[in-house]
Amino acid sequence: MTFQIAKTVVLKEFQTDRTYLTRLASALIERLDLSNNLSILIHPDDRDSISQMRSGITEQLDGVKYVHIEVSNTVHRGGCKVESDRGVLVT
């Protein structure tokens, strides 16, 4: 039950705040020791956020040579997965 409530709150937040995924990805990126390669995976229903994510995290990715944002069914809606050759973080 607690999980369902939390999921409902997150989805509501995502629907009303289009910068949510960008902020979420930025928080995950801060936790990783960045390298030259970075992949960010988001749910297919969130693909409209890709261009906003790319522009919203550009400064944070200074020095990263390869950034790839893609959709994946393995990520839940409103969440993301950040992968680098130094680690993986999922929300």
JSON list of C-alpha atoms in Angstrom, two decimals:
[
{"chain": "A", "resi": 1, "resn": "MET", "atom": "CA", "xyz": [0.00, 0.00, 0.00]},
{"chain": "A", "resi": 2, "resn": "THR", "atom": "CA", "xyz": [2.81, 2.44, 0.85]},
{"chain": "A", "resi": 3, "resn": "PHE", "atom": "CA", "xyz": [4.46, 1.69, -2.48]},
{"chain": "A", "resi": 4, "resn": "GLN", "atom": "CA", "xyz": [1.21, 2.41, -4.37]},
{"chain": "A", "resi": 5, "resn": "ILE", "atom": "CA", "xyz": [0.82, 5.76, -2.58]},
{"chain": "A", "resi": 6, "resn": "ALA", "atom": "CA", "xyz": [4.41, 6.73, -3.36]},
{"chain": "A", "resi": 7, "resn": "LYS", "atom": "CA", "xyz": [3.98, 5.67, -6.99]},
{"chain": "A", "resi": 8, "resn": "THR", "atom": "CA", "xyz": [0.81, 7.76, -7.29]},
{"chain": "A", "resi": 9, "resn": "VAL", "atom": "CA", "xyz": [2.57, 10.81, -5.83]},
{"chain": "A", "resi": 10, "resn": "VAL", "atom": "CA", "xyz": [5.54, 10.44, -8.19]},
{"chain": "A", "resi": 11, "resn": "LEU", "atom": "CA", "xyz": [3.32, 10.03, -11.26]},
{"chain": "A", "resi": 12, "resn": "LYS", "atom": "CA", "xyz": [1.28, 13.08, -10.25]},
{"chain": "A", "resi": 13, "resn": "GLU", "atom": "CA", "xyz": [4.48, 15.08, -9.79]},
{"chain": "A", "resi": 14, "resn": "PHE", "atom": "CA", "xyz": [5.69, 13.94, -13.20]},
{"chain": "A", "resi": 15, "resn": "GLN", "atom": "CA", "xyz": [2.42, 14.95, -14.89]},
{"chain": "A", "resi": 16, "resn": "THR", "atom": "CA", "xyz": [2.43, 18.47, -13.42]},
{"chain": "A", "resi": 17, "resn": "ASP", "atom": "CA", "xyz": [6.18, 19.21, -13.56]},
{"chain": "A", "resi": 18, "resn": "ARG", "atom": "CA", "xyz": [7.82, 18.56, -16.92]},
{"chain": "A", "resi": 19, "resn": "THR", "atom": "CA", "xyz": [11.28, 19.26, -15.48]},
{"chain": "A", "resi": 20, "resn": "TYR", "atom": "CA", "xyz": [10.93, 16.31, -13.09]},
{"chain": "A", "resi": 21, "resn": "LEU", "atom": "CA", "xyz": [12.87, 13.81, -15.25]},
{"chain": "A", "resi": 22, "resn": "THR", "atom": "CA", "xyz": [15.64, 16.34, -15.85]},
{"chain": "A", "resi": 23, "resn": "ARG", "atom": "CA", "xyz": [16.00, 16.94, -12.12]},
{"chain": "A", "resi": 24, "resn": "LEU", "atom": "CA", "xyz": [15.87, 13.20, -11.43]},
{"chain": "A", "resi": 25, "resn": "ALA", "atom": "CA", "xyz": [18.57, 12.43, -14.00]},
{"chain": "A", "resi": 26, "resn": "SER", "atom": "CA", "xyz": [20.70, 15.29, -12.67]},
{"chain": "A", "resi": 27, "resn": "ALA", "atom": "CA", "xyz": [20.48, 13.92, -9.13]},
{"chain": "A", "resi": 28, "resn": "LEU", "atom": "CA", "xyz": [21.59, 10.49, -10.34]},
{"chain": "A", "resi": 29, "resn": "ILE", "atom": "CA", "xyz": [24.43, 11.94, -12.41]},
{"chain": "A", "resi": 30, "resn": "GLU", "atom": "CA", "xyz": [25.72, 13.78, -9.33]},
{"chain": "A", "resi": 31, "resn": "ARG", "atom": "CA", "xyz": [26.02, 10.43, -7.55]},
{"chain": "A", "resi": 32, "resn": "LEU", "atom": "CA", "xyz": [28.06, 8.81, -10.32]},
{"chain": "A", "resi": 33, "resn": "ASP", "atom": "CA", "xyz": [31.74, 9.33, -10.87]},
{"chain": "A", "resi": 34, "resn": "LEU", "atom": "CA", "xyz": [31.34, 10.53, -14.43]},
{"chain": "A", "resi": 35, "resn": "SER", "atom": "CA", "xyz": [33.42, 9.18, -17.26]},
{"chain": "A", "resi": 36, "resn": "ASN", "atom": "CA", "xyz": [33.55, 9.83, -20.99]},
{"chain": "A", "resi": 37, "resn": "ASN", "atom": "CA", "xyz": [30.40, 7.79, -21.72]},
{"chain": "A", "resi": 38, "resn": "LEU", "atom": "CA", "xyz": [26.95, 8.25, -20.26]},
{"chain": "A", "resi": 39, "resn": "SER", "atom": "CA", "xyz": [23.60, 6.66, -21.12]},
{"chain": "A", "resi": 40, "resn": "ILE", "atom": "CA", "xyz": [20.26, 7.81, -19.73]},
{"chain": "A", "resi": 41, "resn": "LEU", "atom": "CA", "xyz": [17.30, 5.48, -20.23]},
{"chain": "A", "resi": 42, "resn": "ILE", "atom": "CA", "xyz": [13.69, 6.62, -19.80]},
{"chain": "A", "resi": 43, "resn": "HIS", "atom": "CA", "xyz": [10.30, 4.98, -20.29]},
{"chain": "A", "resi": 44, "resn": "PRO", "atom": "CA", "xyz": [8.84, 5.16, -23.86]},
{"chain": "A", "resi": 45, "resn": "ASP", "atom": "CA", "xyz": [5.87, 7.22, -22.61]},
{"chain": "A", "resi": 46, "resn": "ASP", "atom": "CA", "xyz": [8.35, 9.86, -21.38]},
{"chain": "A", "resi": 47, "resn": "ARG", "atom": "CA", "xyz": [10.11, 10.34, -24.72]},
{"chain": "A", "resi": 48, "resn": "ASP", "atom": "CA", "xyz": [8.75, 13.90, -25.04]},
{"chain": "A", "resi": 49, "resn": "SER", "atom": "CA", "xyz": [11.16, 14.82, -22.24]},
{"chain": "A", "resi": 50, "resn": "ILE", "atom": "CA", "xyz": [14.33, 13.89, -24.15]},
{"chain": "A", "resi": 51, "resn": "SER", "atom": "CA", "xyz": [15.12, 17.30, -25.64]},
{"chain": "A", "resi": 52, "resn": "GLN", "atom": "CA", "xyz": [14.36, 19.05, -22.35]},
{"chain": "A", "resi": 53, "resn": "MET", "atom": "CA", "xyz": [16.58, 16.58, -20.49]},
{"chain": "A", "resi": 54, "resn": "ARG", "atom": "CA", "xyz": [19.44, 17.09, -22.90]},
{"chain": "A", "resi": 55, "resn": "SER", "atom": "CA", "xyz": [19.34, 20.88, -22.58]},
{"chain": "A", "resi": 56, "resn": "GLY", "atom": "CA", "xyz": [18.68, 20.77, -18.83]},
{"chain": "A", "resi": 57, "resn": "ILE", "atom": "CA", "xyz": [21.75, 18.70, -17.94]},
{"chain": "A", "resi": 58, "resn": "THR", "atom": "CA", "xyz": [24.25, 20.03, -20.50]},
{"chain": "A", "resi": 59, "resn": "GLU", "atom": "CA", "xyz": [26.23, 22.07, -17.97]},
{"chain": "A", "resi": 60, "resn": "GLN", "atom": "CA", "xyz": [26.41, 19.14, -15.58]},
{"chain": "A", "resi": 61, "resn": "LEU", "atom": "CA", "xyz": [27.85, 16.95, -18.34]},
{"chain": "A", "resi": 62, "resn": "ASP", "atom": "CA", "xyz": [30.79, 19.21, -19.15]},
{"chain": "A", "resi": 63, "resn": "GLY", "atom": "CA", "xyz": [33.68, 16.94, -20.05]},
{"chain": "A", "resi": 64, "resn": "VAL", "atom": "CA", "xyz": [31.53, 13.93, -20.92]},
{"chain": "A", "resi": 65, "resn": "LYS", "atom": "CA", "xyz": [32.22, 13.09, -24.56]},
{"chain": "A", "resi": 66, "resn": "TYR", "atom": "CA", "xyz": [29.33, 10.74, -25.29]},
{"chain": "A", "resi": 67, "resn": "VAL", "atom": "CA", "xyz": [25.81, 11.19, -23.92]},
{"chain": "A", "resi": 68, "resn": "HIS", "atom": "CA", "xyz": [23.03, 8.97, -25.18]},
{"chain": "A", "resi": 69, "resn": "ILE", "atom": "CA", "xyz": [19.40, 9.34, -24.08]},
{"chain": "A", "resi": 70, "resn": "GLU", "atom": "CA", "xyz": [17.16, 6.48, -25.13]},
{"chain": "A", "resi": 71, "resn": "VAL", "atom": "CA", "xyz": [13.82, 4.90, -24.32]},
{"chain": "A", "resi": 72, "resn": "SER", "atom": "CA", "xyz": [13.54, 1.50, -22.67]},
{"chain": "A", "resi": 73, "resn": "ASN", "atom": "CA", "xyz": [10.67, -0.64, -21.44]},
{"chain": "A", "resi": 74, "resn": "THR", "atom": "CA", "xyz": [12.88, -1.71, -18.54]},
{"chain": "A", "resi": 75, "resn": "VAL", "atom": "CA", "xyz": [12.41, 1.69, -16.87]},
{"chain": "A", "resi": 76, "resn": "HIS", "atom": "CA", "xyz": [9.13, 2.56, -15.17]},
{"chain": "A", "resi": 77, "resn": "ARG", "atom": "CA", "xyz": [7.20, 5.67, -16.23]},
{"chain": "A", "resi": 78, "resn": "GLY", "atom": "CA", "xyz": [8.53, 8.79, -14.52]},
{"chain": "A", "resi": 79, "resn": "GLY", "atom": "CA", "xyz": [11.82, 7.08, -13.65]},
{"chain": "A", "resi": 80, "resn": "CYS", "atom": "CA", "xyz": [15.18, 6.83, -15.31]},
{"chain": "A", "resi": 81, "resn": "LYS", "atom": "CA", "xyz": [18.34, 4.78, -15.37]},
{"chain": "A", "resi": 82, "resn": "VAL", "atom": "CA", "xyz": [21.76, 6.43, -15.65]},
{"chain": "A", "resi": 83, "resn": "GLU", "atom": "CA", "xyz": [24.66, 4.25, -16.80]},
{"chain": "A", "resi": 84, "resn": "SER", "atom": "CA", "xyz": [28.34, 5.03, -17.12]},
{"chain": "A", "resi": 85, "resn": "ASP", "atom": "CA", "xyz": [31.35, 2.76, -17.34]},
{"chain": "A", "resi": 86, "resn": "ARG", "atom": "CA", "xyz": [31.83, 3.49, -13.64]},
{"chain": "A", "resi": 87, "resn": "GLY", "atom": "CA", "xyz": [28.37, 2.57, -12.39]},
{"chain": "A", "resi": 88, "resn": "VAL", "atom": "CA", "xyz": [24.60, 2.32, -12.84]},
{"chain": "A", "resi": 89, "resn": "LEU", "atom": "CA", "xyz": [21.86, 4.08, -10.88]},
{"chain": "A", "resi": 90, "resn": "VAL", "atom": "CA", "xyz": [18.14, 3.43, -11.25]},
{"chain": "A", "resi": 91, "resn": "THR", "atom": "CA", "xyz": [15.06, 5.13, -9.84]}
]
